[in-house]
Coordinates of C-alpha atoms and ligand atoms in Angstrom, one line a residue:
M1 CA 10.4 -27.1 10.3
T2 CA 13.9 -26.1 9.1
S3 CA 15.0 -22.8 10.6
V4 CA 16.9 -20.6 8.2
R5 CA 19.3 -17.8 9.1
I6 CA 18.0 -14.7 7.3
C7 CA 19.2 -11.2 6.9
I8 CA 16.8 -8.5 5.7
V9 CA 18.4 -5.3 4.4
G10 CA 16.0 -2.3 4.8
T11 CA 13.6 -2.0 7.7
G12 CA 10.9 -0.1 5.8
Y13 CA 7.4 -1.3 5.6
V14 CA 8.1 -4.5 3.7
G15 CA 11.4 -5.3 5.4
L16 CA 10.2 -5.0 8.9
V17 CA 6.9 -6.9 8.4
T18 CA 8.7 -9.7 6.5
G19 CA 11.6 -9.9 9.1
A20 CA 9.2 -10.0 12.0
C21 CA 6.9 -12.6 10.5
F22 CA 9.9 -14.8 9.4
A23 CA 11.2 -14.7 13.0
D24 CA 7.7 -15.5 14.3
V25 CA 7.5 -18.7 12.4
G26 CA 10.9 -19.8 13.7
H27 CA 13.6 -18.4 11.5
D28 CA 16.6 -16.6 12.9
V29 CA 16.5 -13.1 11.5
V30 CA 18.8 -10.0 11.5
C31 CA 17.3 -6.8 10.1
V32 CA 19.7 -4.2 8.8
D33 CA 19.1 -0.5 8.2
N34 CA 21.6 2.2 7.5
D35 CA 19.5 4.6 9.5
S36 CA 21.1 4.2 12.9
A37 CA 18.4 6.2 14.6
K38 CA 15.8 3.8 13.3
V39 CA 17.9 0.8 14.5
A40 CA 18.2 2.4 18.0
L41 CA 14.4 3.0 18.1
L42 CA 13.7 -0.7 17.1
R43 CA 16.2 -1.9 19.6
E44 CA 14.4 0.0 22.3
G45 CA 11.1 -1.6 21.3
G46 CA 9.8 1.4 19.4
M47 CA 7.9 1.1 16.1
P48 CA 8.7 3.4 13.2
L49 CA 5.3 2.7 11.6
Y50 CA 1.8 1.6 12.5
E51 CA 0.6 -1.8 11.2
P52 CA -2.0 -3.8 13.1
G53 CA -0.4 -6.8 15.0
M54 CA 3.2 -5.9 14.2
E55 CA 4.3 -4.4 17.5
E56 CA 3.4 -7.6 19.4
I57 CA 5.2 -9.8 16.9
V58 CA 8.3 -7.7 17.0
Q59 CA 8.3 -7.7 20.8
R60 CA 7.8 -11.5 21.2
T61 CA 10.4 -12.4 18.5
V62 CA 13.0 -10.0 19.9
K63 CA 12.4 -11.5 23.4
A64 CA 12.7 -15.0 22.0
G65 CA 16.1 -14.0 20.5
R66 CA 15.0 -14.7 16.9
L67 CA 14.9 -11.1 15.7
R68 CA 17.7 -8.6 16.0
F69 CA 18.5 -5.2 14.5
T70 CA 21.8 -3.8 13.3
A71 CA 23.2 -0.9 11.2
S72 CA 26.0 -3.2 9.9
I73 CA 25.3 -4.9 6.7
A74 CA 28.5 -7.0 7.1
E75 CA 27.1 -8.4 10.4
G76 CA 23.8 -9.2 8.7
V77 CA 25.4 -10.9 5.7
A78 CA 27.8 -12.9 7.9
H79 CA 24.8 -14.2 9.9
A80 CA 22.7 -15.3 6.9
Q81 CA 22.1 -18.1 4.5
V82 CA 19.6 -15.9 2.7
V83 CA 19.9 -12.1 2.3
F84 CA 16.7 -10.3 1.4
I85 CA 16.9 -6.9 -0.2
A86 CA 13.9 -4.8 0.8
V87 CA 15.0 -1.2 0.2
P88 CA 13.0 1.6 -1.4
T89 CA 12.5 1.8 -5.2
P90 CA 11.1 5.3 -5.5
P91 CA 9.7 6.7 -8.7
Q92 CA 11.6 9.2 -10.8
S93 CA 10.0 12.2 -12.6
D94 CA 9.6 10.2 -15.9
G95 CA 7.8 7.3 -14.1
S96 CA 10.8 5.0 -14.2
V97 CA 12.1 3.5 -11.0
D98 CA 15.1 4.7 -9.1
L99 CA 17.1 1.6 -8.7
S100 CA 20.1 3.3 -7.0
Y101 CA 19.4 1.9 -3.5
I102 CA 19.2 -1.6 -4.9
E103 CA 22.4 -1.2 -6.8
K104 CA 24.2 0.2 -3.7
V105 CA 23.0 -2.6 -1.5
A106 CA 24.1 -5.2 -4.1
R107 CA 27.6 -3.7 -4.1
E108 CA 27.6 -3.6 -0.2
I109 CA 26.5 -7.3 0.0
A110 CA 29.1 -8.2 -2.7
A111 CA 31.9 -6.5 -0.6
C112 CA 31.2 -8.7 2.4
L113 CA 30.4 -12.0 0.6
T114 CA 32.9 -14.6 1.9
S115 CA 30.8 -17.7 1.7
P116 CA 28.0 -18.8 -0.8
K117 CA 24.6 -17.1 -0.1
I118 CA 21.2 -16.7 -1.7
I119 CA 20.5 -13.0 -2.4
V120 CA 16.8 -12.3 -2.8
D121 CA 15.2 -9.2 -4.2
K122 CA 12.0 -8.5 -2.4
S123 CA 11.6 -4.8 -3.4
T124 CA 9.2 -4.1 -6.3
V125 CA 11.4 -3.7 -9.4
P126 CA 10.9 -3.6 -13.2
V127 CA 11.5 -6.7 -15.2
K128 CA 15.2 -7.4 -15.9
T129 CA 16.5 -5.9 -12.6
G130 CA 17.5 -9.3 -11.2
E131 CA 20.0 -9.7 -14.1
K132 CA 21.6 -6.4 -13.2
V133 CA 21.8 -7.3 -9.5
A134 CA 23.6 -10.6 -10.4
E135 CA 26.0 -8.7 -12.7
T136 CA 26.7 -6.1 -10.0
I137 CA 27.4 -8.6 -7.3
Q138 CA 29.7 -10.6 -9.6
R139 CA 31.6 -7.4 -10.5
Y140 CA 32.0 -6.1 -6.9
C141 CA 32.7 -9.3 -5.1
P142 CA 36.4 -9.3 -4.2
H143 CA 36.5 -13.0 -3.2
R144 CA 34.8 -14.4 -6.3
T145 CA 32.3 -16.1 -3.9
D146 CA 29.5 -18.2 -5.4
F147 CA 26.0 -16.9 -5.0
D148 CA 22.4 -17.2 -6.3
V149 CA 20.1 -14.3 -7.1
V150 CA 16.4 -14.9 -6.5
S151 CA 13.4 -12.7 -7.2
N152 CA 10.7 -13.0 -4.6
P153 CA 8.1 -10.2 -4.9
E154 CA 5.8 -9.3 -1.9
F155 CA 2.1 -8.8 -2.1
L156 CA 1.4 -7.2 1.2
R157 CA -1.4 -4.7 1.7
E158 CA -0.9 -2.1 4.3
G159 CA -3.3 -2.5 7.2
C160 CA -3.4 -6.2 6.8
A161 CA 0.3 -7.0 5.9
V162 CA 0.7 -9.4 8.8
A163 CA -2.3 -11.5 7.7
D164 CA -1.2 -11.2 4.0
L165 CA 2.3 -12.5 4.9
M166 CA 1.2 -15.3 7.2
K167 CA -1.6 -16.5 4.9
P168 CA -0.4 -15.7 1.3
D169 CA -2.4 -16.7 -1.8
R170 CA 0.9 -17.8 -3.4
I171 CA 4.7 -17.4 -3.1
V172 CA 6.6 -16.5 -6.2
I173 CA 10.2 -17.5 -6.5
G174 CA 12.2 -16.5 -9.6
V175 CA 15.5 -18.3 -10.2
T176 CA 18.1 -19.0 -12.8
S177 CA 18.9 -22.4 -11.5
Q178 CA 17.3 -25.0 -9.1
R179 CA 20.2 -24.6 -6.6
P180 CA 18.5 -22.0 -4.2
V181 CA 15.0 -23.6 -4.4
P182 CA 15.2 -26.0 -1.5
T183 CA 16.4 -23.3 0.9
M184 CA 13.7 -20.9 -0.4
R185 CA 11.1 -23.6 0.2
D186 CA 12.4 -24.0 3.8
V187 CA 11.9 -20.2 4.3
Y188 CA 8.3 -20.4 3.1
A189 CA 7.3 -23.9 4.3
P190 CA 5.7 -22.6 7.6
F191 CA 3.3 -20.5 5.5
E192 CA 1.7 -23.5 3.8
A193 CA 1.1 -21.6 0.5
P194 CA 1.4 -22.7 -3.1
I195 CA 4.9 -21.9 -4.4
I196 CA 5.5 -20.9 -8.0
V197 CA 9.0 -21.5 -9.1
T198 CA 9.7 -19.6 -12.3
D199 CA 12.4 -17.5 -14.1
I200 CA 13.5 -14.2 -12.6
N201 CA 12.0 -12.0 -15.4
S202 CA 8.6 -13.7 -15.0
A203 CA 8.7 -13.3 -11.2
E204 CA 9.4 -9.6 -11.5
L205 CA 6.7 -9.2 -14.1
I206 CA 4.1 -11.0 -11.9
K207 CA 4.4 -8.3 -9.3
H208 CA 3.8 -5.3 -11.7
A209 CA 1.2 -7.2 -13.6
A210 CA -0.7 -8.1 -10.4
N211 CA -0.8 -4.6 -9.0
S212 CA -1.7 -3.1 -12.4
F213 CA -4.6 -5.6 -12.7
L214 CA -5.9 -4.7 -9.3
A215 CA -5.7 -1.0 -10.1
L216 CA -7.5 -1.8 -13.4
K217 CA -10.3 -3.5 -11.5
I218 CA -10.8 -0.3 -9.3
S219 CA -10.8 2.0 -12.3
Y220 CA -13.2 -0.3 -14.1
I221 CA -15.7 -0.2 -11.2
N222 CA -15.2 3.6 -10.9
A223 CA -16.1 3.9 -14.6
V224 CA -19.1 1.6 -14.1
A225 CA -20.1 3.8 -11.1
A226 CA -20.3 6.8 -13.4
V227 CA -22.7 4.9 -15.7
C228 CA -24.7 3.9 -12.7
E229 CA -25.1 7.5 -11.6
A230 CA -26.2 8.6 -15.0
S231 CA -28.7 5.7 -15.4
G232 CA -30.1 5.3 -11.8
A233 CA -28.5 1.9 -11.3
N234 CA -26.7 1.0 -8.1
V235 CA -23.0 0.1 -8.4
Q236 CA -23.0 -2.0 -5.3
E237 CA -25.7 -4.3 -6.8
V238 CA -23.7 -4.4 -10.1
A239 CA -20.4 -5.2 -8.3
N240 CA -22.1 -8.0 -6.3
G241 CA -23.7 -9.3 -9.5
I242 CA -20.5 -9.4 -11.5
G243 CA -18.3 -10.4 -8.5
M244 CA -20.2 -13.6 -8.0
D245 CA -18.7 -14.8 -11.3
R246 CA -15.7 -16.7 -10.0
R247 CA -13.7 -15.6 -13.1
I248 CA -14.2 -12.0 -12.0
G249 CA -14.3 -12.0 -8.1
R250 CA -15.9 -9.4 -5.8
A251 CA -12.6 -8.1 -4.4
F252 CA -11.3 -4.7 -5.5
L253 CA -14.6 -3.7 -7.0
N254 CA -15.4 -1.0 -4.5
P255 CA -15.8 2.4 -6.1
G256 CA -14.5 5.5 -4.3
I257 CA -12.5 8.6 -4.8
G258 CA -9.7 6.7 -6.7
F259 CA -6.9 4.5 -5.5
G260 CA -3.7 5.9 -4.0
G261 CA -0.9 4.8 -1.7
S262 CA 2.8 4.1 -2.3
C263 CA 2.2 1.1 -4.6
F264 CA -0.6 1.3 -7.2
P265 CA 0.2 4.8 -8.7
K266 CA 3.9 4.1 -8.7
D267 CA 3.7 0.6 -10.0
L268 CA 1.4 1.6 -12.8
R269 CA 3.8 4.3 -14.0
A270 CA 6.7 2.0 -13.7
F271 CA 5.0 -0.8 -15.6
I272 CA 3.9 1.6 -18.4
K273 CA 7.5 2.9 -18.5
I274 CA 9.3 -0.4 -18.7
A275 CA 6.9 -1.6 -21.3
E276 CA 7.6 1.5 -23.3
Q277 CA 11.4 0.9 -23.0
L278 CA 10.7 -2.6 -24.3
G279 CA 8.8 -1.2 -27.2
V280 CA 5.2 -1.8 -26.0
D281 CA 2.7 1.0 -25.7
F282 CA 0.5 -0.2 -22.7
R283 CA -2.4 2.2 -23.5
L284 CA -4.9 0.2 -21.4
L285 CA -2.9 1.1 -18.2
K286 CA -2.7 4.8 -19.3
E287 CA -6.5 4.7 -19.4
V288 CA -6.6 3.2 -15.8
Q289 CA -4.6 6.2 -14.7
A290 CA -6.9 8.6 -16.5
V291 CA -10.0 7.1 -15.0
N292 CA -8.4 7.3 -11.6
A293 CA -7.6 11.0 -12.0
A294 CA -11.1 11.7 -13.3
Q295 CA -12.7 10.0 -10.3
M296 CA -11.5 12.8 -8.0
D297 CA -12.7 15.5 -10.4
R298 CA -16.1 13.8 -10.6
F299 CA -16.3 13.6 -6.8
L300 CA -15.4 17.3 -6.4
R301 CA -18.0 18.2 -9.0
K302 CA -20.6 16.4 -6.9
I303 CA -19.7 18.7 -4.0
T304 CA -19.8 21.9 -6.1
D305 CA -23.0 20.9 -7.8
T306 CA -24.6 20.9 -4.4
L307 CA -22.7 23.7 -2.6
W308 CA -22.1 25.8 -5.7
V309 CA -19.3 28.0 -4.5
L310 CA -16.8 26.5 -2.0
K311 CA -15.2 29.8 -1.0
E312 CA -16.0 30.5 2.7
K313 CA -17.7 27.1 3.1
R314 CA -16.7 25.1 6.2
I315 CA -16.1 21.4 5.2
G316 CA -15.5 18.5 7.6
V317 CA -13.4 15.7 6.2
L318 CA -13.3 12.2 7.8
G319 CA -10.2 10.3 6.7
L320 CA -6.7 11.3 5.6
A321 CA -4.9 8.0 5.1
F322 CA -4.9 6.5 1.6
K323 CA -7.0 3.6 2.9
N324 CA -8.2 2.2 6.2
N325 CA -6.1 0.6 9.0
T326 CA -2.9 2.5 8.1
D327 CA -1.3 5.8 9.1
D328 CA 0.2 6.1 5.5
V329 CA -0.7 9.3 3.7
R330 CA 1.6 8.8 0.6
M331 CA -0.4 9.6 -2.6
S332 CA -3.5 9.6 -0.5
P333 CA -6.6 10.7 -2.4
A334 CA -8.0 12.1 0.9
I335 CA -5.0 14.5 1.1
A336 CA -5.5 15.5 -2.5
L337 CA -9.1 16.1 -1.8
C338 CA -8.3 18.4 1.2
E339 CA -5.8 20.3 -1.0
R340 CA -8.4 20.8 -3.7
L341 CA -11.0 22.0 -1.2
L342 CA -8.5 24.5 0.3
A343 CA -7.6 25.7 -3.1
E344 CA -11.2 26.5 -3.8
G345 CA -11.2 28.7 -0.6
A346 CA -13.0 26.3 1.7
T347 CA -12.1 26.0 5.4
V348 CA -11.3 22.4 6.1
R349 CA -11.6 20.5 9.5
A350 CA -10.3 16.9 9.4
H351 CA -9.9 13.8 11.4
D352 CA -8.2 10.4 10.9
P353 CA -8.0 7.6 13.5
R354 CA -4.2 7.1 12.7
A355 CA -2.9 9.4 10.1
M356 CA -3.2 12.9 11.6
D357 CA 0.4 13.1 12.6
K358 CA 1.7 12.3 9.2
A359 CA -0.9 14.6 7.5
R360 CA -0.2 17.7 9.5
S361 CA 2.9 18.8 7.6
L362 CA 1.2 18.1 4.3
L363 CA -1.9 20.1 5.1
P364 CA -0.8 23.2 7.0
G365 CA -4.1 25.0 6.3
V366 CA -6.3 22.3 7.8
E367 CA -7.6 22.2 11.4
F368 CA -7.1 18.7 12.9
I369 CA -9.8 17.5 15.2
E370 CA -9.1 14.7 17.8
D371 CA -12.7 13.5 18.2
M372 CA -14.4 12.3 15.0
N373 CA -17.8 13.3 16.4
E374 CA -16.7 17.0 16.6
V375 CA -15.6 17.3 13.0
A376 CA -19.0 18.2 11.6
E377 CA -19.5 21.2 14.0
G378 CA -20.6 24.3 12.2
C379 CA -19.9 22.7 8.8
D380 CA -21.8 23.2 5.5
A381 CA -20.9 19.6 4.5
L382 CA -19.2 16.5 5.8
V383 CA -17.0 14.4 3.5
I384 CA -16.0 10.7 3.9
A385 CA -12.6 10.3 2.3
T386 CA -11.2 7.0 3.7
E387 CA -12.9 3.7 4.3
W388 CA -12.3 3.4 8.0
D389 CA -14.8 1.2 9.8
D390 CA -14.7 3.7 12.7
F391 CA -16.7 6.2 10.7
K392 CA -19.6 3.7 10.5
H393 CA -20.0 4.4 14.2
L394 CA -20.2 8.2 13.8
D395 CA -22.9 9.8 16.0
L396 CA -25.0 10.8 13.0
D397 CA -27.7 12.6 15.0
R398 CA -25.1 14.7 16.8
A399 CA -23.3 15.5 13.6
R400 CA -26.5 16.5 11.8
A401 CA -27.6 18.7 14.7
S402 CA -24.3 20.5 14.8
M403 CA -24.1 21.3 11.1
T404 CA -25.4 24.4 9.4
H405 CA -26.7 22.0 6.7
P406 CA -26.7 18.2 7.1
I407 CA -25.1 17.3 3.8
M408 CA -22.8 14.3 3.4
F409 CA -20.6 13.4 0.5
D410 CA -19.6 9.8 1.1
G411 CA -16.6 9.0 -1.1
R412 CA -16.4 5.5 0.2
N413 CA -20.1 4.4 0.3
L414 CA -20.0 3.6 4.0
F415 CA -23.7 4.5 4.7
D416 CA -27.0 3.3 3.3
P417 CA -28.5 6.0 1.1
V418 CA -32.2 5.2 2.0
E419 CA -31.4 5.2 5.7
M420 CA -29.4 8.5 5.5
E421 CA -32.3 10.3 3.7
R422 CA -34.7 8.9 6.4
L423 CA -32.4 10.4 9.1
G424 CA -32.7 13.8 7.4
W425 CA -29.4 14.0 5.5
V426 CA -28.8 15.2 2.0
Y427 CA -26.6 12.3 1.1
R428 CA -24.4 11.8 -2.0
S429 CA -22.3 8.7 -2.5
V430 CA -20.5 7.1 -5.5
G431 CA -22.5 5.2 -8.1
R432 CA -25.6 4.8 -6.1
Ligands
UDX501 C1 -1.3 -2.8 -2.8 C2 -1.6 -4.3 -3.2 O1 -2.9 -4.7 -2.8 C3 -0.5 -5.2 -2.5 O2 -0.7 -6.6 -3.0 C4 0.8 -4.7 -3.0 O3 1.9 -5.6 -2.6 C5 1.0 -3.3 -2.5 O4 0.0 -2.5 -3.1 P1 -1.8 -1.3 -0.7 O5 -1.3 -0.2 -1.5 O6 -1.3 -1.5 0.7 O7 -1.5 -2.7 -1.4 O8 -3.4 -1.1 -0.6 P2 -4.7 -1.7 -1.3 O9 -5.5 -2.4 -0.3 O10 -4.4 -2.5 -2.5 O11 -5.4 -0.4 -1.7 C6 -4.9 0.5 -2.7 C7 -5.8 1.7 -2.9 O12 -6.9 1.3 -3.7 C8 -6.3 2.4 -1.7 O13 -6.3 3.8 -1.9 C9 -7.8 1.9 -1.6 O14 -8.6 2.8 -1.0 C10 -8.1 1.7 -3.1 N1 -9.2 0.7 -3.3 C11 -9.0 -0.6 -3.0 C12 -10.4 1.1 -3.8 O15 -10.6 2.3 -4.1 N2 -11.3 0.1 -4.1 C13 -11.1 -1.2 -3.8 O16 -12.0 -2.0 -4.1 C14 -9.9 -1.6 -3.3

């Protein structure tokens, strides 16, 4: 294996996981962040975020001397053959992407570019951003140094980012010439994945098109779930039946209370917006958004159809993260659900295995319960809002005995409807 000297600018979710995994396979990595408190925390062995497996990788690669942290971009750039940009690209109010962090980092890299480097955009950006990054570096580079710009989108899912990075389905490398390709192949050789070398615009589009398609699959199965409910069919059987067709695939066909997180909602809006700016009305994706919003309304209607008035009702909510195995609550449908219940006048008690700290400030009206088995106490209904495996081990008998009424609204289809009725629950799930 050829070890490559790498700098990663931005130690957010993507930057940190990528940097740590690159170091773990033998590359020599410096991670840069302008937040010096975060750099200090990482240097002391602390973790700014929870991701299964990450802490161990950071600890062992730091110890091996292959991963370092600094607040100085000049130090990182001087060290590297390849500089990855992994800074936030937050949404703006009109749905377009705020590219100011990317632009700023491009200028900063340009200012300290004294020898030829490969500059790689890893952040999720709209098509045509790479062209702008190249222009910016050219303009702000005082030494007229030669460089290559590459687009290399990430496809990491929170909660299994390490596995996604170590065993990727494919690596996408967008370039304007073949010059940076051998070094980029060296970077990714240890991961033994198929590598697609393409132009920069296509690479950027692959990312938006992939995430939008996955969101479309979820909205599709959520719409099918509504038909299942109206007809008495079982959406799980339907998903299994269509998922066995290899052209369709079973993944991302789990109905629920809608998708959330920091990627799908934002990337959909950004893709619709950039398409619009390019003269394309992407109505299909607008419908994906509409179905997703309606999914939460339909779930709430299920609750009010059973409980009628929510005012003065005590409701237990299991799950606050936007999905399992993460402490991330950004755009979490579980948080939105709690807000809607509170707005209806209900009292909400909630638990999440990892996300309670981050949820606290968003949900000041909610009582947070440390033990998941205590959430149901005195409740009129129990709601499952996040697909944590932990909840499958809930003490159902204890929960049922402690409730005023044993009613469960399972927004993630974690339990078997027949078994739940047998155990004495009034049980409502999605599409079954
Ligand atoms: C996503 C993409 O999967 C990843 O490739 C990309 O790089 C970043 O965005 P992430 O946001 O971490 O990853 O989570 P993901 O596992 O895709 O789930 C997103 C949302 O969809 C969650 O709210 C989840 O609960 C929901 N979901 C997922 C469903 O409702 N049903 C499914 O079948 C799958």
